[in-house]
XYZ file of C-alpha atoms in Angstrom:
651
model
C 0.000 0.000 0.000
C 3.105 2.596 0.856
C 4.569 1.512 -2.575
C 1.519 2.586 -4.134
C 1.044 5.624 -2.583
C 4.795 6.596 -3.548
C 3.940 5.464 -7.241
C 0.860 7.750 -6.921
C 2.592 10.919 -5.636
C 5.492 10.204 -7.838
C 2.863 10.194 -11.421
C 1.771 13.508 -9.485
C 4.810 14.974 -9.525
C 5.507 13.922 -13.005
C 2.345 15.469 -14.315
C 2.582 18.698 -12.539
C 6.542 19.142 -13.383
C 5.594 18.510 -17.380
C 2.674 20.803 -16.794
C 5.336 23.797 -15.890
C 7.796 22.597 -18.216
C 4.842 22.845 -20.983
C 4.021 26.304 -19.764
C 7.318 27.718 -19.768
C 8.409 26.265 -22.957
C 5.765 26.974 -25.200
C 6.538 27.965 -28.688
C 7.274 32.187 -28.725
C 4.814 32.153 -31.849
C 2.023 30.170 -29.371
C 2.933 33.196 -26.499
C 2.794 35.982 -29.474
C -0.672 34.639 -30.813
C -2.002 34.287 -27.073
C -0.535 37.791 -26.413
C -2.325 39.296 -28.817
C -5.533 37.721 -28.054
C -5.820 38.898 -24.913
C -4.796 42.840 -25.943
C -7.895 42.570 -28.476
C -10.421 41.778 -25.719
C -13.252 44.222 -24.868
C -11.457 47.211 -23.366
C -13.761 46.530 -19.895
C -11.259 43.852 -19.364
C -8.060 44.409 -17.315
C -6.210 42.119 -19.988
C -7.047 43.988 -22.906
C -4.573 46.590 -21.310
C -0.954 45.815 -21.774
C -0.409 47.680 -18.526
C -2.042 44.979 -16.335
C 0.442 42.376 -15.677
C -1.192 39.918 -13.722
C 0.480 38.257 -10.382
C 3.801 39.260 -10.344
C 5.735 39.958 -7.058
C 6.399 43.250 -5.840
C 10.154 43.436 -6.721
C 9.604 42.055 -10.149
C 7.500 45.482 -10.483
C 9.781 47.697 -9.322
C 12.426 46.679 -11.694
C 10.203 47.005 -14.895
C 9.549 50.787 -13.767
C 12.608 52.865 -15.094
C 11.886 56.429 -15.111
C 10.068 58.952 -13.186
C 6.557 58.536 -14.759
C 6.459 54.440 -15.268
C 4.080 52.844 -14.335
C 2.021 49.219 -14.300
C -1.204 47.458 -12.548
C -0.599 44.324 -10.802
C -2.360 41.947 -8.906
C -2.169 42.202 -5.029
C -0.535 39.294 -3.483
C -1.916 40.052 0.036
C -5.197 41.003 -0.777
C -7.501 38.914 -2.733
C -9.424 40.717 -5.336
C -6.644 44.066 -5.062
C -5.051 45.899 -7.252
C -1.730 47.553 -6.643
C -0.217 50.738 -8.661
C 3.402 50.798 -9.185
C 4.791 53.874 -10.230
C 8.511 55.249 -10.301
C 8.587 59.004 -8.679
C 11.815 60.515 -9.447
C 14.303 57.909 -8.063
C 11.335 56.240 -5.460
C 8.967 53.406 -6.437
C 5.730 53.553 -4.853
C 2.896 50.941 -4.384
C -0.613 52.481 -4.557
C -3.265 49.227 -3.396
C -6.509 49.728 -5.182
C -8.960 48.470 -3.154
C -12.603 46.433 -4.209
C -15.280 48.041 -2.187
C -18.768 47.161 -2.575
C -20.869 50.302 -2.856
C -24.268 50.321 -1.684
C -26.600 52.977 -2.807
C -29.653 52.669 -5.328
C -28.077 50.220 -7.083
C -25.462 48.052 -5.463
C -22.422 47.978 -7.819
C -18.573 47.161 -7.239
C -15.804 50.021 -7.028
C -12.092 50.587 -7.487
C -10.547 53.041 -4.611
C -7.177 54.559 -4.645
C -6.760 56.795 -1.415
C -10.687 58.628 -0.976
C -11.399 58.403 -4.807
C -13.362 55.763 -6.412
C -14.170 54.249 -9.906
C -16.448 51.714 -11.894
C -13.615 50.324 -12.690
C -9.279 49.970 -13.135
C -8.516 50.977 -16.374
C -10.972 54.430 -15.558
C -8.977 55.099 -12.272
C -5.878 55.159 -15.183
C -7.354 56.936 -17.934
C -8.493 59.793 -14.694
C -4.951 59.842 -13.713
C -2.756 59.777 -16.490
C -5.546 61.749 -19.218
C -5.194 64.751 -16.130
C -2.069 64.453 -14.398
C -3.783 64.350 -11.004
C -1.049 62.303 -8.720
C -2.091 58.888 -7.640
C -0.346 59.699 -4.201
C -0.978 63.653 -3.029
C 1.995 62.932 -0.366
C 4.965 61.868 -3.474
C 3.107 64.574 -6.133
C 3.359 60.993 -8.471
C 2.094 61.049 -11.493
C 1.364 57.969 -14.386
C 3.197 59.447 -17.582
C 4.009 56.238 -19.486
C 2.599 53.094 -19.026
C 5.159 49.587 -18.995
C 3.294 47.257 -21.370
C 3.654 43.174 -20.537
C 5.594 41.745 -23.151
C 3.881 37.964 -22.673
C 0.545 36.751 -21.776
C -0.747 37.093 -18.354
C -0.408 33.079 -18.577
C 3.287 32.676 -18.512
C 3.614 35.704 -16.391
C 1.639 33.815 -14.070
C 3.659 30.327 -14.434
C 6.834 32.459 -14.569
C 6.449 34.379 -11.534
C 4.461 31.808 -9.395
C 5.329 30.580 -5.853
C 6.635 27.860 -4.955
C 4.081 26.792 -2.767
C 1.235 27.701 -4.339
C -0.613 30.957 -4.455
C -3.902 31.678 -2.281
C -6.683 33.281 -4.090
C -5.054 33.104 -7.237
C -8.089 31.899 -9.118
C -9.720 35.782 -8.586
C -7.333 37.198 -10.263
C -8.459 38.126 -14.134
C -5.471 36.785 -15.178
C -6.449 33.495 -14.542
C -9.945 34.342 -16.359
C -8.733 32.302 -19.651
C -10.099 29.046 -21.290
C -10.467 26.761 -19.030
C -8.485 24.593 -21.177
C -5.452 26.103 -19.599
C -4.501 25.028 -15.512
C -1.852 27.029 -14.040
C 0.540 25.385 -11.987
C 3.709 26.387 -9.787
C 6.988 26.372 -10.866
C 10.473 26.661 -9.142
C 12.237 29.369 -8.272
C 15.120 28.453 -11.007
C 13.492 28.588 -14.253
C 12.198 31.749 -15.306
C 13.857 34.915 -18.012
C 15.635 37.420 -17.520
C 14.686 40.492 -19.555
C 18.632 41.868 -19.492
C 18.618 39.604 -22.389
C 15.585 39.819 -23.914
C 15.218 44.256 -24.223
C 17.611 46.306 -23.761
C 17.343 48.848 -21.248
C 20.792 50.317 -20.262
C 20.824 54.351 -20.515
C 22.595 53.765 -23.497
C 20.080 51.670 -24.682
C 16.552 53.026 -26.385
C 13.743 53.842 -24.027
C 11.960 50.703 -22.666
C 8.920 51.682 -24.098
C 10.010 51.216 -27.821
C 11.076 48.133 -26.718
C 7.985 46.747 -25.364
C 6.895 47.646 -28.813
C 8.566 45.149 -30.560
C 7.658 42.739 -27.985
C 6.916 40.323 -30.847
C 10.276 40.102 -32.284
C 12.210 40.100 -28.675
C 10.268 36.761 -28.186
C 11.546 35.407 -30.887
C 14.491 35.039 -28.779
C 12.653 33.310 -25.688
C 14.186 29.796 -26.327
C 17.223 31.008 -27.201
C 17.696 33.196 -23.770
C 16.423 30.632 -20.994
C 18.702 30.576 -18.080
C 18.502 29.925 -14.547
C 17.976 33.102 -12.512
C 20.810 34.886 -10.668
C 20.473 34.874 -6.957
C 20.182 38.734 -6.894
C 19.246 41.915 -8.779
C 21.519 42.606 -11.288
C 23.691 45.849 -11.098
C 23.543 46.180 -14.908
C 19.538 44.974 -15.771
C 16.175 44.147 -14.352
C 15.644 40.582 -13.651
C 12.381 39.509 -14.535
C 11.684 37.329 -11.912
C 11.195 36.977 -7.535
C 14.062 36.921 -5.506
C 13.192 34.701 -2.047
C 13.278 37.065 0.717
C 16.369 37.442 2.717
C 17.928 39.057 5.797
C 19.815 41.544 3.707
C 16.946 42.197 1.316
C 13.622 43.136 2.908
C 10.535 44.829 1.407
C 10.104 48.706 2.214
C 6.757 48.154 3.640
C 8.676 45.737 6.316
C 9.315 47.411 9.565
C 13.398 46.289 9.642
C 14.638 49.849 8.450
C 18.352 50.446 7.150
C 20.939 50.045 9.517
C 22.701 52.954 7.815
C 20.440 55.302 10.024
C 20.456 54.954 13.704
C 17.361 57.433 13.434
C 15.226 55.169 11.539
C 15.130 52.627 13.785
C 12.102 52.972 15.188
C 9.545 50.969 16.939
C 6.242 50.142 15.190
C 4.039 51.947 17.525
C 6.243 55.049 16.844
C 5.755 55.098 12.938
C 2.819 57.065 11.495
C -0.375 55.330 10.393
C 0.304 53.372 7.113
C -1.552 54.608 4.255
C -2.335 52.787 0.171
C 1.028 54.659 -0.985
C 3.892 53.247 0.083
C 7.332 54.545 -1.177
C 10.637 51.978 -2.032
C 14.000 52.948 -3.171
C 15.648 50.824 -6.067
C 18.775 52.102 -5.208
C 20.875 50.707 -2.613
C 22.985 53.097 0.037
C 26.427 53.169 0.680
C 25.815 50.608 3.535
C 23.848 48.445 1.978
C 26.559 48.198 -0.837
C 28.445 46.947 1.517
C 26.326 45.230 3.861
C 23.835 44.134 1.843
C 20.648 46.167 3.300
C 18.085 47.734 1.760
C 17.363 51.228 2.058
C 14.080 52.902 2.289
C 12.904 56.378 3.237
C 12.265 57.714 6.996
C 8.717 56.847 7.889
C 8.358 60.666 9.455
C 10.535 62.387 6.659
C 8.152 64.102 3.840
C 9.223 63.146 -0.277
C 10.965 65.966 -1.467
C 8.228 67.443 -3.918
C 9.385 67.343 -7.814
C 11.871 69.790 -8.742
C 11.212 69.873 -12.521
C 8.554 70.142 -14.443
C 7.583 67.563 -17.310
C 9.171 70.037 -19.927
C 12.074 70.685 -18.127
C 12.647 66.886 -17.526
C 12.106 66.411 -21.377
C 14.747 69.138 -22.191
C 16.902 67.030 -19.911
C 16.696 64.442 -20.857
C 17.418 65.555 -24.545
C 20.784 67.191 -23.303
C 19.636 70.871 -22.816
C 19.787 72.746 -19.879
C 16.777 72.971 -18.117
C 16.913 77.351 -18.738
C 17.996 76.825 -21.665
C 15.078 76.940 -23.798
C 14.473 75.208 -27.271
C 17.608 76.254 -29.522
C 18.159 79.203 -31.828
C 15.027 79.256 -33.999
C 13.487 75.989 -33.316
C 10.222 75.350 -31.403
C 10.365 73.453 -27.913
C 7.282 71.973 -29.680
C 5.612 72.060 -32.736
C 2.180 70.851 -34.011
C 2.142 68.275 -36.011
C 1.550 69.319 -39.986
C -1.911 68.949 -41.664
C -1.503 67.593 -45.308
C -3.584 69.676 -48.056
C -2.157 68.182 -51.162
C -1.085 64.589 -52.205
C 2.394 63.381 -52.355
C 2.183 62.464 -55.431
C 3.513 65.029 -58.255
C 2.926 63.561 -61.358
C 3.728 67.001 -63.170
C 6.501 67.202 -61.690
C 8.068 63.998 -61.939
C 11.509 63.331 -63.538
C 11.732 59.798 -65.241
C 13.744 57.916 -67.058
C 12.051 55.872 -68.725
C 9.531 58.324 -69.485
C 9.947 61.867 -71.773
C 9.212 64.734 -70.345
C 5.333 64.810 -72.203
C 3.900 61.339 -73.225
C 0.666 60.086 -74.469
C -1.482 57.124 -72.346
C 0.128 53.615 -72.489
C 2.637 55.140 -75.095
C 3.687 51.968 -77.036
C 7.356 53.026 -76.906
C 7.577 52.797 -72.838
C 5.010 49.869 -72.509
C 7.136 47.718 -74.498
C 10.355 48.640 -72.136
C 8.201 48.091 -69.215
C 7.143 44.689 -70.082
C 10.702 43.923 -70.901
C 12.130 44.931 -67.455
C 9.005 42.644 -66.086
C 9.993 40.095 -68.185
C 13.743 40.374 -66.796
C 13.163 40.014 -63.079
C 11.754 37.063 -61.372
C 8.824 36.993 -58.695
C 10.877 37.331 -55.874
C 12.784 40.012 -56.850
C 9.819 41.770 -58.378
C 8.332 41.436 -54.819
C 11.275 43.406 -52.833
C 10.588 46.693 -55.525
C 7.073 46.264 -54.337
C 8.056 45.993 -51.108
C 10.384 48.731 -50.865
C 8.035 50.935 -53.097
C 4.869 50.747 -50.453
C 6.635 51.091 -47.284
C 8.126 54.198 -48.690
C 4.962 55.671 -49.560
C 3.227 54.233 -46.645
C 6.220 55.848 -44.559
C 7.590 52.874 -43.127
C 11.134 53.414 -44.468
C 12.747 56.074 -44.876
C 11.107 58.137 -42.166
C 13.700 61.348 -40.693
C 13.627 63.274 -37.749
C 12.051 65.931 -39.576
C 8.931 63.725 -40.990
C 8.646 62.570 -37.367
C 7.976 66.413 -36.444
C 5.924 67.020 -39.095
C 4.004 63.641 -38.608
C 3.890 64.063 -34.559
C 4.220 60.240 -34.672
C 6.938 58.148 -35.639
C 5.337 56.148 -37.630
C 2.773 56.537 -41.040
C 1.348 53.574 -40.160
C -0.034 55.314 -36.818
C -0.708 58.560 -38.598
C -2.965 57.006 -41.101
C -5.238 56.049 -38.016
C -5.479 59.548 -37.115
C -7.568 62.447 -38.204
C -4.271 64.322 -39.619
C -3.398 61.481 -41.863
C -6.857 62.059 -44.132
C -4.190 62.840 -46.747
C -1.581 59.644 -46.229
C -4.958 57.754 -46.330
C -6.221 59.130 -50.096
C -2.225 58.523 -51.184
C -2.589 55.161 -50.157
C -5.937 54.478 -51.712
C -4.366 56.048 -54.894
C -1.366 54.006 -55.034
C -3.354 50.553 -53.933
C -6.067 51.308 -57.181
C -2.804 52.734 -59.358
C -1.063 49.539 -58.597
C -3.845 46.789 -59.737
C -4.696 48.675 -62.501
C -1.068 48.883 -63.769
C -0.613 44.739 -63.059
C -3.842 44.179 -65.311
C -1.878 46.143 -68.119
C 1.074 43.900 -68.471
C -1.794 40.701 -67.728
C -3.845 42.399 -70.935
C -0.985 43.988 -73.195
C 0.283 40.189 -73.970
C -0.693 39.973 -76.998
C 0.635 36.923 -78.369
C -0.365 32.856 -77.544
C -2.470 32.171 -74.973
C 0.063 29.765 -73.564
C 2.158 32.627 -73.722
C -0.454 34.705 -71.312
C -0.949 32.084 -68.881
C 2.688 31.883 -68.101
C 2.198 35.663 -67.216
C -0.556 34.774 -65.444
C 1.190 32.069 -63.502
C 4.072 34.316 -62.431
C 1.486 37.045 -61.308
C 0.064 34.720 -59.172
C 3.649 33.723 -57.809
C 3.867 37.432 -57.477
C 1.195 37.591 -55.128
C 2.529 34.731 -53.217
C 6.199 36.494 -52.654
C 4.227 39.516 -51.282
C 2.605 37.478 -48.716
C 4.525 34.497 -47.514
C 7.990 35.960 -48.142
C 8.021 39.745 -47.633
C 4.965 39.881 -45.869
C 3.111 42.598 -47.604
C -0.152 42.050 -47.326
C -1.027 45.909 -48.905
C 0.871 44.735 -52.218
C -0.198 41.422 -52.009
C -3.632 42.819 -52.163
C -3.111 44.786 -54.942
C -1.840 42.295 -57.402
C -4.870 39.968 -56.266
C -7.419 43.176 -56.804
C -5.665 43.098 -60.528
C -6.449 39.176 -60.660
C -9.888 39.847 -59.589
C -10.765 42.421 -61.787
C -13.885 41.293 -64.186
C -11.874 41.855 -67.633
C -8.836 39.341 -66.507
C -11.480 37.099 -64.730
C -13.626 36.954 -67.965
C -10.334 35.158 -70.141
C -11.741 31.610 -69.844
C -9.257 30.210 -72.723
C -6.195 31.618 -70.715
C -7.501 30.115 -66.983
C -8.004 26.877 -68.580
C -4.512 27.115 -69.937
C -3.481 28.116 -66.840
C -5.254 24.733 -65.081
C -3.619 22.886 -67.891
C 0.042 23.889 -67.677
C 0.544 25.353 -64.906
C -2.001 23.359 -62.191
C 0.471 24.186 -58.946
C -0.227 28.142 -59.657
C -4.015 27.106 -60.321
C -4.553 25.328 -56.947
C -2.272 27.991 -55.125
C -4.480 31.142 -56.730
C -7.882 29.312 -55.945
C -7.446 27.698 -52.756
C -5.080 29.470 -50.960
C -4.758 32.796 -51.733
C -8.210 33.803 -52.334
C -9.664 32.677 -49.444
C -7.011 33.894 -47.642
C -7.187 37.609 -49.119
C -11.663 37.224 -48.121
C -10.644 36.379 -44.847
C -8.554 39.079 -43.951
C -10.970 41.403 -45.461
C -13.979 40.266 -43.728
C -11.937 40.504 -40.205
C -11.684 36.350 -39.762
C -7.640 36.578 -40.368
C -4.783 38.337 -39.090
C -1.577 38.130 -40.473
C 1.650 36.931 -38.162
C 3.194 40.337 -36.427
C 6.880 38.924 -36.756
C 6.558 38.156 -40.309
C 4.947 41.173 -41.105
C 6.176 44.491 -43.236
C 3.318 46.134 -44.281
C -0.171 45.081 -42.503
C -3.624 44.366 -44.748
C -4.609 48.728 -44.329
C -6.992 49.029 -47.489
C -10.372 47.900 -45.433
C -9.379 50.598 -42.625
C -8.451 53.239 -45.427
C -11.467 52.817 -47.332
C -13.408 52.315 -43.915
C -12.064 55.906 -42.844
C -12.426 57.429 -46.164
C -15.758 56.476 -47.227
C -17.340 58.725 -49.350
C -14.494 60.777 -50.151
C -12.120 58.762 -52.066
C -13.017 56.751 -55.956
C -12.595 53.180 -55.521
C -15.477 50.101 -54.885
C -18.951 50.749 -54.883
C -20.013 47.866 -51.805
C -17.337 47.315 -49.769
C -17.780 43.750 -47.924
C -19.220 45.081 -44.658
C -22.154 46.437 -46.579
C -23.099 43.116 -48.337
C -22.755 40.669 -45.499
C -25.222 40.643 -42.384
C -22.740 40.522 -40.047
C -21.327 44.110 -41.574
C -21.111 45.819 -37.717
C -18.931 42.977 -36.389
C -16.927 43.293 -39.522
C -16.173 46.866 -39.222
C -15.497 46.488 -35.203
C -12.553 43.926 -35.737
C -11.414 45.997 -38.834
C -11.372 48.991 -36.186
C -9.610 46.868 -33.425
C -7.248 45.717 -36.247
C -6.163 49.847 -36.469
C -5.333 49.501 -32.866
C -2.872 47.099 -33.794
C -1.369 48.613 -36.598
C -1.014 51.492 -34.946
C 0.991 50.129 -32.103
C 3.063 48.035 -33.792
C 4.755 50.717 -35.908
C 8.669 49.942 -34.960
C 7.769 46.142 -35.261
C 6.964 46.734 -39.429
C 9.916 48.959 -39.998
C 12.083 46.129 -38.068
C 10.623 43.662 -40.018
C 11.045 45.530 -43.372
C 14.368 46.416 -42.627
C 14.924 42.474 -41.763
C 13.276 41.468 -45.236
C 15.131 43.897 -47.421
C 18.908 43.514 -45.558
C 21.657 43.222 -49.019
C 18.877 43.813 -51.547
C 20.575 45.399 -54.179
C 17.450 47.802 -56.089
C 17.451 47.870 -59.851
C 16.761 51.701 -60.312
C 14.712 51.050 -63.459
C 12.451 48.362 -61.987
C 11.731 50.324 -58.805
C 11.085 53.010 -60.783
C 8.319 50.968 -62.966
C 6.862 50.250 -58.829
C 6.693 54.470 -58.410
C 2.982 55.719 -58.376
C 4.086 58.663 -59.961
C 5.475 56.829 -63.374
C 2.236 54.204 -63.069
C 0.198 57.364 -63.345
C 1.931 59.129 -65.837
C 2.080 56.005 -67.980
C -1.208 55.068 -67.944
C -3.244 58.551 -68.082
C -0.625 60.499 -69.590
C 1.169 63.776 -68.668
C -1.719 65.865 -68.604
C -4.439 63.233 -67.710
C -2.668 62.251 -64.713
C -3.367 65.500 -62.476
C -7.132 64.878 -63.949
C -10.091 63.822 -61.306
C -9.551 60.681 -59.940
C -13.038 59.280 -60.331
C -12.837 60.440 -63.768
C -9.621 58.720 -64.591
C -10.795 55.399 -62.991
C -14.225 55.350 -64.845
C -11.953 56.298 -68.126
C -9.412 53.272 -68.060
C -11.981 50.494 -67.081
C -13.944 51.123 -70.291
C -9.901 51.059 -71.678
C -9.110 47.355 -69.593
C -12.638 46.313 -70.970
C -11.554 46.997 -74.343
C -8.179 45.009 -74.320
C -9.975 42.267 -72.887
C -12.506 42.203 -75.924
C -9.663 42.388 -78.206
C -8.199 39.232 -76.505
C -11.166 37.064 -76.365
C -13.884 38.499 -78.469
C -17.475 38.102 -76.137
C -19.309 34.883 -77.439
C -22.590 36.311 -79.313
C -25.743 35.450 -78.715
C -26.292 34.509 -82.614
C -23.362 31.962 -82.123
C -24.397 29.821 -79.309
């Protein structure tokens, strides 16, 4: 029977020990997906927030919260159903609980309270704070200025982070609110990251923050950077992980004071009444260097109140003096530029391919354009794209200056806001531009039909490059718009030729691609952040510019019952795209390392020379409605001239 029960504890063991191993080692693309799940929940729920980071321990916070300003939402380990606030004021942490009271008036209804305040909920008590600047603790003057977002789901937070013997009251924490397909489980102290090798964060180092946002390429590295933790903070880099209390490293809310101060030892009935904010130094004293203690501040001594003001500190930290001023003739701030007039100058545009006045589809440039087609292969085709759109898009090739002008770093997060009306028309222009100009070199093959279902076939590898490869999804969608269009649909003799001699590119167009390119434009797919250089935009440009730029009549949300929900994850898909700004220009950067450009082929990929070529000189600064209603009846007519219509007298 005592065999038995061995066996039984031992299988126990076993289970929960693969359990942790399972949750720790989980593939970074499983983390990224479940990462971003939970940031596109309703934004009621604490996980949606990437401030919220679940049950960690007290000292794993105050290591994630660099600069005056930081701050993140945890999970109170003491108090079941707590909150607590850390926040970095000047060089002190502080620890703001934010308590659950039940409210009983009319109505009875749960509230949040931080010191005599109260909310319906967290992420309101943050949005009051930070939206105003009111201080979360009168006594410090702190203030939330920028938030520390998590980095991995709230589940291997959880496993990461977890005690050793268990956690009480862990289940009421929303953290542990996922499937219930998913059991959390403790792990040991020695497995665990560290995030001095995951993000960098030395002062020489970018600002944690941009880090955070490329959280889905530092977790890339997961596997790669597992190691056992060190027995103590690092001097050089947060470790992301609890340290077991020791003699010579005690909490700040502990009544052992530093020994470095014969005054602060004090008994307990001597200190004043504790309140929700509760100050903690991340910086050792001159004793404790030596002696190992940890320092706090004097229960009786009063914060010194902030000597700078947020400008100041910015001029700082920029390397001016705070009385300096902004420099000789520049602005300490400037508001960010509204865009009258498109980027695009076709008038103005110097080609050379192209003389200095030409005609529509002159015959003389068509037939060098379809030669340098003809040259390149899909692949390499698909980097000119590539490099094209996130220029336009202003994903590459974004200066200081642009920044500035921009008042984001990033034109994928400008096109999301009401200053980027212009960005958005550009890249509605370039996205029609761009089909239209594939379904030219599809249309001008005039010779076999074997001979255009080749062209087909490597138009349809085309659009394959742009989204497995380089990750495109807006040129990807372009070329497919081109394949879709009804007068390159219509050529039956050339898509059975295609099926006949070229089946792979057949099978790939139909049932891969094309269901892939629906889903992501009804809001049922998301591409892969890491792999990712320019996101699927057109639904959210046409969505915001409805009404005001040519393009579709019925865009899918208007034909489909479910057209709200549609709309709402195209909306929450902005969110993303927005956010993830540094991530795209990483992974472009990534995608196009030792591409060496063909000048004449990227030029053939320039909106300005597609517009000039197919509308002409003087065409091309027409209206754009009137130039798209213009060169479908001119794509119908090619078409005809390929495969006459069948006539109703000869059937």
């Amino acid at each position: 029977y005592r065999r038995q029960c061995d066996l039984s504890v031992g299988f126990v063991c076993f289970l929960q020990f693969s359990k942790e191993k399972y949750l720790l080692e989980s593939p970074p693309e499983k983390l990224r997906k479940e990462l971003e799940e939970e940031l596109k929940l309703s934004s009621s729920d604490m996980r949606s927030h990437g401030w919220y980071h679940g049950h960690i321990p007290r000292e794993a916070s105050e290591t994630l919260v660099l600069r005056s300003g930081d701050f993140l939402v945890r999970d109170s380990l003491s108090s079941v159903g707590d909150y607590v606030l850390t926040c970095r004021w000047q060089q002190d942490v502080i620890h703001c609980r934010i308590s659950k009271v039940l409210v009983k008036s009319v109505q009875t209804k749960i509230q949040y309270m931080l010191e005599h305040e109260s909310f319906d909920s967290v992420p309101m008590l943050v949005r009051h704070h930070a939206g105003t600047g009111r201080p979360v603790c009168p006594r410090t003057g702190a203030q939330l200025l920028c938030p520390v977002n998590r980095m991995l789901p709230l589940r291997y937070l959880e496993a990461t982070f977890a005690l050793a013997g268990g956690r009480p009251g862990s289940a009421h924490s929303p953290s542990t609110q996922r499937g219930a397909h998913i059991k959390r489980r403790s792990v040991t102290m020695t497995d665990g990251l560290t995030t001095e090798k995951i993000i960098p964060h030395s002062p020489s180092t970018v600002h944690h923050k941009d880090a955070m946002r490329n959280c889905a390429m530092s977790m890339d590295q997961i596997q790669e950077y597992r190691c056992p933790l060190s027995p103590a903070y690092s001097s050089s880099g947060r470790v992301l992980a609890v340290i077991p209390p020791s003699p010579v490293m005690r909490r700040s809310s502990d009544p052992h004071l530093s020994p470095s101060s014969s005054n602060n030892n004090l008994p307990c009935s001597d200190m004043p009444p504790s309140t929700h904010c509760t100050p903690a130094h991340g910086y050792p004293s001159e004793s404790s260097e030596q002696g190992g203690s940890y320092c706090e501040l004097r229960p009786g001594q009063a914060p010194i109140p902030p000597c700078k003001s947020y400008v100041e500190r910015l001029r700082v930290e920029d390397g001016q003096s705070p009385d300096s001023g902004a420099p000789d003739g520049v602005e300490g701030f400037m508001l960010p530029l509204m865009e009258t007039s498109s980027s695009f100058k076709p008038g103005k545009y110097q080609s050379t391919l192209l003389p200095a006045e030409n005609k529509p589809l002159e015959m003389s440039v068509l037939k060098r354009v379809k030669e340098l087609l003809a040259e390149v292969d899909p692949k390499t085709a698909a980097k000119h794209i590539t490099k094209a759109d996130c220029t336009v898009a202003r994903i590459l090739g974004v200066t200081k200056e642009m920044q500035r002008m921009m008042g984001v770093s990033s034109g994928l997060e400008l096109l999301t806001l009401p200053h980027g009306h212009q960005l958005r028309l550009d890249l509605l222009e370039r996205f029609y531009t761009m089909s239209i100009m594939m379904a030219v070199d599809l249309l001008g093959c005039t010779g076999s039909t074997e001979e255009r279902a080749a062209l087909l076939h490597k138009t349809i590898q085309l659009a394959a490059e742009l989204k497995s490869n380089m990750g495109n999804m807006y040129g990807f969608a372009a070329v497919m718009r081109a394949l879709e269009l009804p007068q390159i649909s219509r050529l039956e003799q050339t898509w059975i030729t295609l099926r006949q001699r070229h089946t792979e590119g057949a099978i790939l167009y139909e049932k891969k691609l094309k269901p892939f390119l629906k889903a992501m434009t009804d809001g049922k797919e998301s591409c892969v952040l890491s792999n990712t250089s320019f996101p699927h935009v057109v639904p959210v440009l046409s969505l915001l510019e409805r009404g005001v730029a040519a393009g579709e009549a019925l865009e899918s949300w208007e034909s489909v019952e479910s057209g709200v929900d549609v709309v709402m994850s195209h909306l929450e898909a902005a969110r993303t795209i927005a956010h993830h700004g540094g991530l795209y220009r990483t992974n472009t950067e990534s995608k196009l390392q030792d591409f060496q450009e063909r000048k004449e082929v990227l030029e053939i990929f320039c909106t300005e020379f597609q517009m000039r070529l197919l509308w002409g000189s003087r065409g091309s600064e027409g209206s754009q409605a009137e130039r798209y209603e213009k060169f479908d009846k001119v794509l119908t007519a090619l078409s005809h001239k390929l495969e006459p219509p069948v006539r109703h007298s000869e059937l």
